[in-house]
Tab-separated table of C-alpha atoms in Angstrom:
chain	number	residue	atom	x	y	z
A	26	UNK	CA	57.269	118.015	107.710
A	27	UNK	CA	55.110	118.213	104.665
A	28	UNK	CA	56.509	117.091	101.256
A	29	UNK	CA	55.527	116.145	98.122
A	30	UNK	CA	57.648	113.250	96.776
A	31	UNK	CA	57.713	112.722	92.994
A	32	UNK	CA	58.731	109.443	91.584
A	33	UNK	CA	61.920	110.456	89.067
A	34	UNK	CA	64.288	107.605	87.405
A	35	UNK	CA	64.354	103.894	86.356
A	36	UNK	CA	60.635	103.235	85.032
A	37	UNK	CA	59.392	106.689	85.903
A	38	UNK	CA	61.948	108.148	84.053
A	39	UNK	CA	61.530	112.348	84.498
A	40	UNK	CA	64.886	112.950	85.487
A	41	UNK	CA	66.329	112.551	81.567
A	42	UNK	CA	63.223	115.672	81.025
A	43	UNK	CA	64.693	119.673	80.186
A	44	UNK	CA	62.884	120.608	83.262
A	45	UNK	CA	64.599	118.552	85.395
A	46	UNK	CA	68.065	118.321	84.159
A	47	UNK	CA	67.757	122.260	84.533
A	48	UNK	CA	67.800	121.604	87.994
A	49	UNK	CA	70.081	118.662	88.330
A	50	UNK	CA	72.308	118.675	85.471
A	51	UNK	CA	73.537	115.364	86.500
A	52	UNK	CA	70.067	113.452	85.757
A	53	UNK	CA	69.824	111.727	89.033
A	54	UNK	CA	67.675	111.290	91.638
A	55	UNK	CA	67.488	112.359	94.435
A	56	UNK	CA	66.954	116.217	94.109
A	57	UNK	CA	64.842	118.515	96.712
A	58	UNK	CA	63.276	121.430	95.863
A	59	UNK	CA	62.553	123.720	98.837
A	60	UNK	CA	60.300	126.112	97.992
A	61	UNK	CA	60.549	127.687	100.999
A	62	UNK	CA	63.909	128.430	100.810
A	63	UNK	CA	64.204	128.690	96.814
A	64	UNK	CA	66.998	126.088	97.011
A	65	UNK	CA	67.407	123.455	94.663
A	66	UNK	CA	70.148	120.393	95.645
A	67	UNK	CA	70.998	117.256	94.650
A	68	UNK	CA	73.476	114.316	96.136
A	69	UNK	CA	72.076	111.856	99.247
A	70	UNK	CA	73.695	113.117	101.810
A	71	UNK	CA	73.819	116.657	101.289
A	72	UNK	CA	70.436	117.072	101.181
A	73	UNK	CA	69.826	114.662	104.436
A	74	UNK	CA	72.347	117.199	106.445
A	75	UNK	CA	70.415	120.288	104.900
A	76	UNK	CA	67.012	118.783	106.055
A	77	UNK	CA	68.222	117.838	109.230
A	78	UNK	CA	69.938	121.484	109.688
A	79	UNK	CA	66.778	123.564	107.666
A	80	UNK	CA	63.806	121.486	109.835
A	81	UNK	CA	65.269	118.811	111.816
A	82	UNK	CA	66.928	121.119	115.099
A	83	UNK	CA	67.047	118.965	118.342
A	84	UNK	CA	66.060	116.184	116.246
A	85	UNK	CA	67.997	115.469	113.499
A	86	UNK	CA	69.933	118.224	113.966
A	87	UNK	CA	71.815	118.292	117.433
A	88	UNK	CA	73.929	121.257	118.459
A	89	UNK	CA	76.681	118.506	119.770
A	90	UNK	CA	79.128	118.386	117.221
A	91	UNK	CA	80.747	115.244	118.863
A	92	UNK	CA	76.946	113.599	118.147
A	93	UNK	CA	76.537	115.030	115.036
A	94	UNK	CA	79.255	113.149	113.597
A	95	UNK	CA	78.692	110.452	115.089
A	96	UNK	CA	75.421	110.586	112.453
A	97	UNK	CA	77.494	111.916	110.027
A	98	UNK	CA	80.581	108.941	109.663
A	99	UNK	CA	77.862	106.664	108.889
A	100	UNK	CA	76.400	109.051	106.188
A	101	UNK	CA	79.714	108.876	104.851
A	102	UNK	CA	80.326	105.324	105.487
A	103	UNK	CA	77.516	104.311	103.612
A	104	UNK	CA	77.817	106.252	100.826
A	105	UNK	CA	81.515	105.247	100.596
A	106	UNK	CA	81.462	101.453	101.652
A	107	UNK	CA	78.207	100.742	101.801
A	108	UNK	CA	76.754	102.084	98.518
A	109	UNK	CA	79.278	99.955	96.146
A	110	UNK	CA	78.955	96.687	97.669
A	111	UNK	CA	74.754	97.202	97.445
A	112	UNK	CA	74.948	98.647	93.948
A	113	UNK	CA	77.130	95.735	92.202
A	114	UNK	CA	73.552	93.401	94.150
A	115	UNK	CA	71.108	95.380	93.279
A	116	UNK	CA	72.488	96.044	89.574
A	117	UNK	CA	73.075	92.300	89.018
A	118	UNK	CA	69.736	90.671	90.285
A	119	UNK	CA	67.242	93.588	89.712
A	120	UNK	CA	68.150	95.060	86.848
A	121	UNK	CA	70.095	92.813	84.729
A	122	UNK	CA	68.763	89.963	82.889
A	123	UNK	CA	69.533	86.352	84.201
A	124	UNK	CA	70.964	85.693	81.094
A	125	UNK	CA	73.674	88.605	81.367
A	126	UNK	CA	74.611	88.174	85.385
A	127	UNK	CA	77.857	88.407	86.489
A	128	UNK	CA	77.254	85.701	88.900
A	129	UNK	CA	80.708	85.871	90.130
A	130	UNK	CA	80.652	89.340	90.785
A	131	UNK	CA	77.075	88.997	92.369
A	132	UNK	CA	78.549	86.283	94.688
A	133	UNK	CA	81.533	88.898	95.873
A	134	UNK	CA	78.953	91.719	96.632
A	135	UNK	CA	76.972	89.290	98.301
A	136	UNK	CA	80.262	88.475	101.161
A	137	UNK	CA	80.535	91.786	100.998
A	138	UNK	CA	77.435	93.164	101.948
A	139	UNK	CA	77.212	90.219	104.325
A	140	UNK	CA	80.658	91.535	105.695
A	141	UNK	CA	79.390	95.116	106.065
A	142	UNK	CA	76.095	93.741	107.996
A	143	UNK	CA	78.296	92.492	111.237
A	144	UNK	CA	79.987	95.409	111.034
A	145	UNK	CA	76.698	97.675	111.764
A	146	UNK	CA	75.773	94.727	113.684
A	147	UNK	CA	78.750	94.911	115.741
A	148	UNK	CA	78.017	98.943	115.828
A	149	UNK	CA	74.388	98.690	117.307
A	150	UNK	CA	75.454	96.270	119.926
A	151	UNK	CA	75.423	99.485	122.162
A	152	UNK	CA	73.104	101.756	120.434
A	153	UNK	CA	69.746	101.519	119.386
A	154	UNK	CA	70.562	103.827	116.108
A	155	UNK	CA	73.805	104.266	114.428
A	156	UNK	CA	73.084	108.274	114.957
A	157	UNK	CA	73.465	107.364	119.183
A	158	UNK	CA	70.683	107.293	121.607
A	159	UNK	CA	67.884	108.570	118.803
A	160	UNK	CA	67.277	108.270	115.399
A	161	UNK	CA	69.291	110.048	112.996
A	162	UNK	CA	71.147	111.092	109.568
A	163	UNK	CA	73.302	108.199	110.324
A	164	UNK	CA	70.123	106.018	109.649
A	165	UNK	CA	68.596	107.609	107.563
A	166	UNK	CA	71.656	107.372	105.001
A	167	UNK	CA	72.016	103.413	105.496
A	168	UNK	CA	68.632	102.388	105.777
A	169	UNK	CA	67.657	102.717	102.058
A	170	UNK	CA	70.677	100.360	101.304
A	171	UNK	CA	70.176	97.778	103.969
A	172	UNK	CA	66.060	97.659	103.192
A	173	UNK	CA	67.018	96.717	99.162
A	174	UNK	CA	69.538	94.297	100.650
A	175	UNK	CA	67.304	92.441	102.748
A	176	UNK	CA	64.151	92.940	100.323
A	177	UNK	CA	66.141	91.403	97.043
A	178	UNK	CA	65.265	87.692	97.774
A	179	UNK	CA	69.153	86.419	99.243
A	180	UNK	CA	69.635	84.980	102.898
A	181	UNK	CA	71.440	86.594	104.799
A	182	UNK	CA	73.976	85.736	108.376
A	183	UNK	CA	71.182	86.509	110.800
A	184	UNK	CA	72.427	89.766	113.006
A	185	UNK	CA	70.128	90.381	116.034
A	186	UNK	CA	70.926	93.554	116.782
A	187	UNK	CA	71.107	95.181	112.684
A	188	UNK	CA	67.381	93.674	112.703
A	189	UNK	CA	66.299	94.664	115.688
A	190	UNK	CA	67.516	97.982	114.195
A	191	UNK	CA	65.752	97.628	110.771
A	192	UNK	CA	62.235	96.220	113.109
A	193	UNK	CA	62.502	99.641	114.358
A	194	UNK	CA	62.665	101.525	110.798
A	195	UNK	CA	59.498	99.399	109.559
A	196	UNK	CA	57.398	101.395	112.608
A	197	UNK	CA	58.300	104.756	111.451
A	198	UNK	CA	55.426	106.149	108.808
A	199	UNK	CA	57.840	107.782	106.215
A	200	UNK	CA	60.203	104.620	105.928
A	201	UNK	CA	57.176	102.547	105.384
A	202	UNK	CA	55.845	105.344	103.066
A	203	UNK	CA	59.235	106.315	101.243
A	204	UNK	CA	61.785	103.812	101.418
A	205	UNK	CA	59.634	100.546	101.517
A	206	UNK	CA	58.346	100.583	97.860
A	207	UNK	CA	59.223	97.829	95.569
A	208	UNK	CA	63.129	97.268	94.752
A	209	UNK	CA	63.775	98.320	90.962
């Protein structure tokens, strides 16, 4: 699917700009523009499912509702357990200053996260993708989080089958291209 992807937020800044807070009054990122449809959306998840629904049928779309959620709980999941956990790492080491770290609370995102990784390690014992059989809005939604994890210089519990997993992200073209940019 053709897109054009504009870098909005953090040192690109944009998203603070009259043009786009009249499309996202919230100021965050992400936000799709479909000008094909003339809709404008913001939030994650919402606009993975409309993607998925609008251009993804029998992909990332499937018709079996049972399947579909399957996708979906982990869209949830990680925006709900996951997200936190990764946001109290990535907010201490990458964008606060060694000198104001809350090294404590680092440490207790960091068992955490490392909690949450044998859990989806533990959930692709069986599966190749946490969406079932193919690739889907289930990874889609945690892969983002899990590639900053791994990509923010900790060690982590080695879990065979969450990298085996994340090998198989780093051969698809628009994770390399989107999601594996520098962490900020």
């Amino acid at each position: 699917m053709p897109y054009d992807q504009i870098l909005a937020g953090g040192k690109y800044g944009v998203n603070q700009d009259a043009d786009y807070l009249a499309m996202n009054p919230n100021g965050l990122v992400p936000l799709l523009k479909d000008d094909e449809t003339d809709l404008l959306l913001w939030e994650s998840n919402a606009i993975v499912r409309y993607l998925a629904a609008q251009y993804g049928q029998n992909r990332l779309w499937v018709d079996n509702p049972a399947r579909r959620a399957e996708g979906e709980k982990w869209m949830d999941w990680a925006n709900q357990t996951l997200s936190p956990a990764h946001r109290v790492i990535l907010m201490g080491l990458v964008r606060t200053p060694p000198e104001k770290r809350d090294q404590a609370a680092i440490e207790a995102g960091i068992e955490k996260c490392d909690g949450l990784f044998a859990l989806l390690d533990d959930a692709l014992a069986h599966q190749p993708w946490f969406s079932g059989d193919n690739f889907g809005t289930g990874d889609i939604a945690i892969a983002p989080f899990v590639y900053n994890l791994l990509n923010v210089g900790l060690k982590w519990t080695p879990r065979p089958n969450l990298e085996r997993w994340y090998q198989q992200l780093t051969e698809r073209p628009a994770f390399r291209k989107v999601v594996m940019i520098p962490v900020t």
